[in-house]
Amino acid sequence: MQVFKFGGASVKDAEGVRNIARIIENFQDQQLIIVVSAMGKTTDLLEKVTKAYYKQDPILPDLFGKVKSFHEQMLDELFDDKNNPIFDDVANFFVEIDWIIEEEPQDAYDYLYDQIVSIGELISSRIIDAYLRVVGVKSLWIDARNYIHTDNNFREANVNWEKTQRAMESSIPALLEKNLLVTQGFIGSTSENFTTTLGREGSDYTAAIFAASLDAELVTIWKDVPGVLNADPKWFDATELIPELSYLDAIELTYYGATVIHPKTIKPLQNKGIALAVRSFLDTNSKGTLIRATNSTLPVSSFIFKVNQVLISILPKDFSFIVEDNFSHIFDVFAKHRLKINMMHNSAVSFSVSVDYDEQNIVSLIKELKKQYDVDFKRDLELVTIRYHNPQTIERVLVNKEVIMQLQDNYTCQMLIRSVE
Ligand code: ASP
Ligand code: MG
C-alpha cells in the first residue's frame, strides 16, 4: 500500500486536478490512499474569513464570497454534467459555514478556526474524488475525522496514535481491496467529534499518520519543486537537487525551517522504516528525492533562510545570573504566546532568542517578560542555517551582511544576520 499527498499548489486550478488524475491513472493497480490539501490559497482565505467573523468585520461576506466563487469556477470547469451530485455536495459544505457565521461568535477563536478552516480540505477531497470517478478511477471518499483521533488542542491538535491506529486497521485494509481512497490532510477529530486541525501545512503529517498506522510501503509527496533542494529557490539562484537523504538529515533540515516537508512528518515514518519520496507533479519522469534509512550524508551543503526574525534578549533586572528557574519560566511564557524559538543562546546574565516576527504575540510576550526581566529586541533580521557548513559556504551568505549571533557545531552553523548598507 502507498500513500500519495497532493498539496494546495497541485490543485490550484482545474488543470491541476486533471493532472493529478493523470498521475493516479498510472497507479490503478496499486493500493493507494490519496491525501489532499485545500485548493490553492483556500486555507489562507478561510483563515481571513474566521478572523473577520470573530471580529464581526463587515468584510466577511466579501471574503466568504471569494472562497465560494473560486470553488464554483473550479466545479464549472471540471464537470460538464451539471447534474453531478458534487455541485450540491460543495454547496452543503458552504451551508455549514453559513450556519456558523449567522450567529455572533460565542466560542473560543481556535475552536471556531478549526470548524471553519477544515472545510477547505473537506471540499477539495470531495471534488477530487468526484472528478476521479468521472474519469473512471474507482475512488472512494473517506472522512479523515473518522480515523485521525486527537485531543482538543484546537489549531495544533495532538494525535492519539493508539486510537487512530485501531480505527484505521479495523476498516481501511478492506476498503483498499476494492477502491482507491481519497481523504483530507490537516484535519482530525476529538472524542466529542469536534473537528480539529494539526497545524498549518499539516497535510504531509496526515499522510505519515495513515502510512505509519497501516504499514505502507512508501509515501510520496507530490510538489511543484523537483524534490528536496539544497536551498529554497526563492532565496538562492543555484540550487541542487538532493537525490537521497537520511531521516536524520531530513529531520534536521525541516527543524531548522526547510519548508519542503512539514517537520512532524518524518518521525512516524522513520519509526516504521517507511521511505518518503518528494517528487514533482509537473515532471513525473524525474525521481525526485528519496528519504530513507541510509548512512549517506548530504552531498552538498544545505541552506535554510528565515527572514523577518526578531532577536529578543532577556536579562534579570538585578544583573543576577540566568539560572534553571529562569529558563523554565521563560520557555513557559514563549509557549503560552505560541512563539516558536528558532535559535537561542545564553550567557551568564542574559538569554537571547530569535523568533518569527508576529506583532501581536510578540507585544504580549514582551509585556509579560518585562514584569520580571529587562527585555531588549531587534527587528528585521535573517536567520541562516547551513547544514554541512565550511568556510566558503559561510562566506557566501555573509556578503553585505553582519553577524548578530552565531552558533556552530560540526554539522550545523546558524547565523542571525542583518544587511549592512
Ligand atoms: N491547507 C492547509 C494549509 O495550507 C494544510 C496543508 O496545506 O498542508 O496549511
Ligand atoms: Mg495548503
Coordinates of C-alpha atoms and ligand atoms in Angstrom, one line a residue:
M1 CA 0.0 0.0 0.0
Q2 CA 1.2 3.5 -0.8
V3 CA 0.1 7.0 0.3
F4 CA 0.2 10.0 -2.0
K5 CA -0.1 13.5 -0.8
F6 CA -1.1 16.4 -3.0
G7 CA -0.8 19.9 -1.6
G8 CA -2.7 23.1 -2.3
A9 CA -0.4 24.2 -5.2
S10 CA -1.1 20.9 -7.1
V11 CA -4.8 21.7 -7.2
K12 CA -4.8 25.5 -7.5
D13 CA -6.9 25.3 -10.7
A14 CA -8.8 22.8 -12.9
E15 CA -5.8 21.8 -14.9
G16 CA -4.1 20.8 -11.6
V17 CA -6.9 18.5 -10.8
R18 CA -6.8 16.9 -14.3
N19 CA -3.0 16.5 -13.9
I20 CA -3.5 14.6 -10.6
A21 CA -6.0 12.3 -12.2
R22 CA -3.4 11.6 -15.0
I23 CA -0.8 10.7 -12.4
I24 CA -3.2 8.5 -10.4
E25 CA -4.4 6.6 -13.6
N26 CA -0.9 5.2 -13.8
F27 CA -1.2 3.6 -10.3
Q28 CA -4.5 2.0 -10.6
D29 CA -3.1 -1.5 -10.0
Q30 CA -1.8 -0.3 -6.6
Q31 CA -3.5 0.0 -3.2
L32 CA -3.5 3.8 -2.7
I33 CA -4.6 6.4 -0.2
I34 CA -4.6 9.9 -1.6
V35 CA -4.3 12.7 0.9
V36 CA -5.2 16.2 -0.3
S37 CA -4.9 19.8 1.0
A38 CA -7.3 22.6 0.4
M39 CA -7.2 24.0 -3.1
G40 CA -4.7 26.9 -3.9
K41 CA -4.9 29.6 -1.3
T42 CA -8.2 28.5 0.2
T43 CA -6.7 27.9 3.7
D44 CA -5.4 31.5 3.8
L45 CA -8.7 32.8 2.7
L46 CA -10.7 30.7 5.3
E47 CA -8.3 32.0 7.9
K48 CA -9.3 35.5 7.0
V49 CA -13.0 34.5 7.0
T50 CA -12.6 33.2 10.5
K51 CA -10.8 36.4 11.7
A52 CA -13.4 38.6 10.1
Y53 CA -16.2 36.6 11.6
Y54 CA -14.6 36.7 15.1
K55 CA -14.1 40.5 14.9
Q56 CA -17.5 40.9 13.2
D57 CA -15.8 42.8 10.4
P58 CA -18.1 43.9 7.6
I59 CA -15.7 42.5 5.0
L60 CA -16.8 39.0 6.0
P61 CA -19.4 38.4 3.2
D62 CA -16.8 39.5 0.6
L63 CA -14.2 37.1 1.8
F64 CA -16.5 34.2 2.1
G65 CA -17.9 35.1 -1.4
K66 CA -14.3 34.7 -2.8
V67 CA -14.0 31.2 -1.3
K68 CA -17.3 30.3 -2.9
S69 CA -16.7 31.7 -6.3
F70 CA -13.2 30.1 -6.5
H71 CA -14.7 26.7 -5.9
E72 CA -17.8 27.3 -8.1
Q73 CA -15.5 28.1 -11.0
M74 CA -13.4 25.0 -10.4
L75 CA -16.6 22.9 -10.5
D76 CA -17.8 24.6 -13.6
E77 CA -14.5 23.9 -15.4
L78 CA -14.2 20.3 -14.2
F79 CA -17.7 18.9 -14.5
D80 CA -19.6 19.0 -17.8
D81 CA -22.6 17.2 -16.3
K82 CA -24.2 19.9 -14.2
N83 CA -26.3 17.3 -12.5
N84 CA -23.3 15.7 -10.9
P85 CA -24.1 15.5 -7.2
I86 CA -20.8 17.2 -6.4
F87 CA -22.4 20.6 -7.1
D88 CA -24.9 20.0 -4.1
D89 CA -22.2 18.5 -2.1
V90 CA -20.0 21.5 -2.2
A91 CA -22.9 23.8 -1.7
N92 CA -23.7 21.9 1.5
F93 CA -20.3 22.5 2.9
F94 CA -20.8 26.2 2.4
V95 CA -24.1 26.0 4.2
E96 CA -22.1 24.6 7.2
I97 CA -20.1 27.8 7.2
D98 CA -23.2 29.9 6.7
W99 CA -24.7 28.3 9.9
I100 CA -21.6 29.2 11.9
I101 CA -21.4 32.8 10.8
E102 CA -25.1 33.5 11.0
E103 CA -24.8 34.0 14.8
E104 CA -22.4 36.1 16.8
P105 CA -19.3 34.3 17.9
Q106 CA -19.6 32.7 21.3
D107 CA -16.9 30.1 21.2
A108 CA -13.1 30.3 21.5
Y109 CA -11.2 31.5 18.4
D110 CA -9.1 28.4 18.0
Y111 CA -12.2 26.2 18.1
L112 CA -14.0 28.3 15.6
Y113 CA -10.9 28.4 13.3
D114 CA -10.8 24.6 13.1
Q115 CA -14.6 24.3 12.4
I116 CA -14.3 26.8 9.5
V117 CA -10.9 26.3 8.1
S118 CA -11.3 22.4 7.9
I119 CA -14.0 22.9 5.2
G120 CA -11.2 23.7 2.7
E121 CA -9.9 20.2 2.8
L122 CA -13.4 18.6 3.0
I123 CA -14.4 20.4 -0.2
S124 CA -11.2 19.7 -2.1
S125 CA -11.2 16.0 -1.3
R126 CA -14.8 15.8 -2.4
I127 CA -14.1 17.5 -5.7
I128 CA -11.0 15.3 -6.4
D129 CA -12.9 12.1 -5.6
A130 CA -15.8 13.1 -7.8
Y131 CA -13.5 14.0 -10.7
L132 CA -11.6 10.7 -10.4
R133 CA -14.9 8.8 -10.7
V134 CA -15.9 10.8 -13.8
V135 CA -12.6 9.8 -15.5
G136 CA -13.2 6.1 -14.5
V137 CA -11.0 5.7 -11.4
K138 CA -12.6 3.6 -8.7
S139 CA -12.3 6.2 -6.0
L140 CA -14.0 6.2 -2.6
W141 CA -14.1 9.4 -0.3
I142 CA -13.4 8.8 3.3
D143 CA -13.6 11.3 6.2
A144 CA -10.2 11.5 7.9
R145 CA -12.1 12.6 11.1
N146 CA -13.3 9.1 11.5
Y147 CA -9.7 7.8 11.7
I148 CA -7.5 10.5 13.0
H149 CA -8.3 10.9 16.7
T150 CA -6.8 13.9 18.5
D151 CA -7.0 15.8 21.8
N152 CA -8.8 19.1 21.8
N153 CA -5.8 21.4 21.4
F154 CA -7.5 23.2 18.5
R155 CA -5.3 24.5 15.7
E156 CA -2.4 22.3 16.8
A157 CA -4.1 19.1 17.9
N158 CA -2.1 16.1 19.1
V159 CA -2.8 12.7 17.7
N160 CA -3.9 9.8 19.8
W161 CA -1.8 7.2 18.0
E162 CA -3.3 4.1 19.6
K163 CA -6.9 5.1 18.9
T164 CA -6.0 6.3 15.4
Q165 CA -4.2 3.1 14.5
R166 CA -7.0 0.9 15.8
A167 CA -9.6 2.8 13.8
M168 CA -7.5 2.6 10.6
E169 CA -6.6 -1.0 10.9
S170 CA -10.1 -2.2 11.6
S171 CA -11.6 -0.9 8.3
I172 CA -9.2 0.6 5.8
P173 CA -7.5 -2.5 4.5
A174 CA -10.9 -3.9 3.5
L175 CA -11.8 -0.7 1.7
L176 CA -8.5 -0.7 -0.1
E177 CA -9.2 -4.1 -1.6
K178 CA -11.8 -2.6 -3.8
N179 CA -11.1 1.2 -4.1
L180 CA -8.6 3.9 -4.2
L181 CA -9.3 6.1 -1.2
V182 CA -9.3 9.9 -1.2
T183 CA -9.2 11.7 2.1
Q184 CA -8.3 15.1 3.7
G185 CA -5.0 16.2 5.0
F186 CA -4.7 18.5 8.0
I187 CA -7.8 17.5 9.9
G188 CA -8.8 15.2 12.7
S189 CA -11.5 14.9 15.4
T190 CA -11.8 15.0 19.2
S191 CA -13.5 12.2 21.2
E192 CA -16.6 14.5 21.3
N193 CA -16.5 14.6 17.4
F194 CA -15.4 18.2 17.1
T195 CA -13.1 18.9 14.1
T196 CA -9.5 19.7 14.9
T197 CA -6.6 20.8 12.7
L198 CA -3.0 19.6 13.0
G199 CA -1.2 22.9 12.4
R200 CA -0.6 24.8 9.1
E201 CA 0.8 22.7 6.3
G202 CA -0.1 19.7 8.3
S203 CA -1.3 17.5 5.3
D204 CA 2.1 16.0 5.0
Y205 CA 1.8 14.8 8.6
T206 CA -1.6 13.3 7.8
A207 CA 0.0 11.2 5.0
A208 CA 2.6 10.0 7.5
I209 CA -0.1 9.1 10.1
F210 CA -2.0 7.0 7.6
A211 CA 1.2 5.4 6.3
A212 CA 2.6 4.6 9.8
S213 CA -0.7 3.2 11.1
L214 CA -1.2 1.0 8.1
D215 CA 2.5 0.0 7.5
A216 CA 2.6 1.5 4.0
E217 CA 5.5 0.7 1.7
L218 CA 6.0 4.3 0.6
V219 CA 4.7 7.8 1.0
T220 CA 5.0 10.2 -1.9
I221 CA 4.6 14.0 -1.5
W222 CA 3.9 15.5 -4.9
K223 CA 5.2 19.1 -5.1
D224 CA 5.8 21.9 -7.5
V225 CA 9.6 21.6 -6.9
P226 CA 11.7 18.8 -8.3
G227 CA 12.3 17.3 -4.8
V228 CA 14.3 18.4 -1.8
L229 CA 16.8 21.1 -2.9
N230 CA 19.8 22.3 -1.0
A231 CA 18.2 25.8 -0.7
D232 CA 14.8 27.4 -1.4
P233 CA 15.0 28.8 -5.0
K234 CA 13.1 31.8 -3.6
W235 CA 16.4 32.9 -1.9
F236 CA 19.1 31.2 -3.9
D237 CA 19.8 31.0 -7.6
A238 CA 22.0 28.0 -8.0
T239 CA 20.1 25.2 -6.2
E240 CA 20.8 21.5 -6.4
L241 CA 18.5 18.5 -6.1
I242 CA 19.4 16.1 -3.3
P243 CA 18.6 12.6 -4.7
E244 CA 18.8 10.8 -1.4
L245 CA 18.5 11.9 2.2
S246 CA 18.7 10.2 5.6
Y247 CA 15.8 10.5 8.0
L248 CA 18.1 12.4 10.4
D249 CA 19.2 15.0 7.8
A250 CA 15.6 15.4 6.8
I251 CA 14.5 16.0 10.4
E252 CA 17.3 18.5 10.9
L253 CA 16.5 20.4 7.7
T254 CA 12.8 20.7 8.5
Y255 CA 13.5 21.5 12.1
Y256 CA 15.6 24.5 11.1
G257 CA 12.9 25.7 8.7
A258 CA 13.1 24.0 5.4
T259 CA 9.5 24.2 4.3
V260 CA 9.6 21.4 1.7
I261 CA 8.1 18.9 4.2
H262 CA 6.2 19.5 7.4
P263 CA 8.6 18.9 10.4
K264 CA 6.3 16.3 12.1
T265 CA 6.2 14.1 9.0
I266 CA 9.5 12.2 9.2
K267 CA 9.5 10.8 12.7
P268 CA 6.5 8.4 12.4
L269 CA 7.9 7.2 9.0
Q270 CA 11.4 6.7 10.5
N271 CA 9.9 4.6 13.4
K272 CA 8.3 2.3 10.9
G273 CA 11.2 2.3 8.3
I274 CA 8.8 3.7 5.6
A275 CA 10.6 5.7 2.9
L276 CA 9.3 9.1 1.8
A277 CA 9.6 10.3 -1.8
V278 CA 9.4 14.0 -2.7
R279 CA 8.6 14.3 -6.4
S280 CA 7.4 16.9 -8.9
F281 CA 3.8 16.8 -10.1
L282 CA 4.9 18.8 -13.1
D283 CA 7.7 16.5 -14.2
T284 CA 6.6 13.0 -13.4
N285 CA 9.5 11.3 -15.1
S286 CA 12.0 12.6 -12.6
K287 CA 12.6 10.6 -9.5
G288 CA 12.9 13.5 -7.0
T289 CA 14.3 12.8 -3.6
L290 CA 14.1 9.6 -1.5
I291 CA 14.2 10.0 2.2
R292 CA 15.1 6.7 3.9
A293 CA 17.3 4.8 6.3
T294 CA 20.8 5.5 4.9
N295 CA 24.2 6.4 6.3
S296 CA 25.0 8.7 3.4
T297 CA 25.4 12.3 4.4
L298 CA 24.1 15.3 2.3
P299 CA 26.1 15.5 -0.9
V300 CA 26.1 19.3 -0.8
S301 CA 25.8 21.9 1.9
S302 CA 22.2 22.9 2.5
F303 CA 21.0 26.4 3.3
I304 CA 17.8 27.4 5.1
F305 CA 16.7 31.0 5.3
K306 CA 14.2 32.5 7.6
V307 CA 13.5 36.2 7.1
N308 CA 11.6 38.6 9.3
Q309 CA 13.3 37.5 12.5
V310 CA 13.3 39.3 15.9
L311 CA 16.1 38.9 18.4
I312 CA 14.7 39.1 22.0
S313 CA 17.3 39.5 24.7
I314 CA 16.2 38.8 28.3
L315 CA 18.2 40.0 31.3
P316 CA 17.4 39.6 35.0
K317 CA 16.7 43.1 36.3
D318 CA 19.3 42.9 39.1
F319 CA 22.1 41.6 36.9
S320 CA 21.9 38.2 38.7
F321 CA 22.8 35.1 36.8
I322 CA 20.3 33.4 34.5
V323 CA 19.6 30.0 36.1
E324 CA 17.4 27.0 35.5
D325 CA 14.4 28.6 37.2
N326 CA 14.5 31.5 34.8
F327 CA 14.7 29.2 31.8
S328 CA 11.7 27.2 32.7
H329 CA 9.7 30.3 33.3
I330 CA 10.9 31.9 30.1
F331 CA 10.1 28.8 28.0
D332 CA 6.6 28.7 29.5
V333 CA 6.0 32.3 28.5
F334 CA 7.1 31.6 24.9
A335 CA 4.9 28.5 24.7
K336 CA 1.9 30.4 26.1
H337 CA 2.3 33.1 23.5
R338 CA 2.7 30.5 20.7
L339 CA 6.1 31.7 19.7
K340 CA 8.5 29.1 18.5
I341 CA 12.1 29.7 19.2
N342 CA 14.3 29.4 16.1
M343 CA 17.7 29.9 17.8
M344 CA 18.8 30.6 21.3
H345 CA 21.9 31.5 23.2
N346 CA 22.7 32.2 26.8
S347 CA 25.5 33.9 28.7
A348 CA 25.9 34.4 32.4
V349 CA 23.5 37.3 32.6
S350 CA 21.3 37.1 29.5
F351 CA 19.3 34.8 27.4
S352 CA 18.7 35.6 23.7
V353 CA 16.3 34.0 21.3
S354 CA 15.3 34.6 17.7
V355 CA 11.6 34.1 16.7
D356 CA 9.5 34.8 13.6
Y357 CA 8.0 38.3 13.8
D358 CA 4.4 38.2 14.8
E359 CA 3.4 41.6 16.1
Q360 CA 0.5 40.6 18.3
N361 CA 2.2 37.7 20.0
I362 CA 5.5 39.5 20.5
V363 CA 3.9 42.6 22.1
S364 CA 2.1 40.4 24.6
L365 CA 5.1 38.3 25.2
I366 CA 7.4 41.2 25.9
K367 CA 4.8 42.8 28.2
E368 CA 4.7 39.6 30.3
L369 CA 8.5 39.1 30.4
K370 CA 9.0 42.8 31.4
K371 CA 7.4 42.1 34.7
Q372 CA 10.4 40.1 35.7
Y373 CA 13.2 41.0 33.3
D374 CA 14.8 43.7 31.2
V375 CA 13.9 43.0 27.6
D376 CA 15.6 44.2 24.5
F377 CA 14.6 43.5 20.9
K378 CA 16.0 43.9 17.4
R379 CA 13.9 43.6 14.3
D380 CA 14.4 42.9 10.5
L381 CA 17.0 40.1 10.9
E382 CA 17.5 37.0 8.9
L383 CA 18.4 33.6 10.2
V384 CA 20.5 31.4 8.0
T385 CA 21.2 27.8 8.9
I386 CA 23.9 25.9 7.0
R387 CA 23.9 22.1 7.3
Y388 CA 27.4 20.7 6.5
H389 CA 29.0 24.1 6.5
N390 CA 32.5 25.1 5.6
P391 CA 34.3 28.5 5.4
Q392 CA 33.2 29.1 1.8
T393 CA 29.5 28.5 2.4
I394 CA 29.6 30.8 5.4
E395 CA 31.4 33.5 3.4
R396 CA 28.8 33.1 0.6
V397 CA 25.9 34.0 2.8
L398 CA 27.7 36.9 4.5
V399 CA 28.1 39.1 1.5
N400 CA 26.9 42.6 2.6
K401 CA 25.7 41.2 6.0
E402 CA 26.8 41.4 9.5
V403 CA 26.5 38.7 12.1
I404 CA 24.5 39.4 15.2
M405 CA 24.6 36.0 16.8
Q406 CA 26.3 32.7 15.7
L407 CA 26.1 29.1 16.8
Q408 CA 28.1 26.3 15.3
D409 CA 28.8 22.6 15.7
N410 CA 30.4 20.1 13.4
Y411 CA 27.4 19.8 11.2
T412 CA 25.3 22.9 11.5
C413 CA 26.1 26.6 11.6
Q414 CA 23.3 29.1 12.5
M415 CA 23.8 32.8 12.0
L416 CA 21.4 35.6 12.8
I417 CA 22.4 38.4 10.4
R418 CA 21.4 41.8 9.2
S419 CA 22.1 43.8 6.0
V420 CA 24.8 46.4 6.1
E421 CA 24.3 49.4 3.8
Ligands
ASP1 N1 -4.3 23.5 3.8 C1 -3.6 23.5 5.0 C2 -2.6 24.7 5.0 O1 -2.5 25.3 3.9 C3 -2.8 22.2 5.2 C4 -1.8 21.9 4.2 O2 -1.8 22.5 3.1 O3 -1.0 21.0 4.4 O4 -2.0 25.0 5.9
MG2 MG -2.1 24.2 1.9

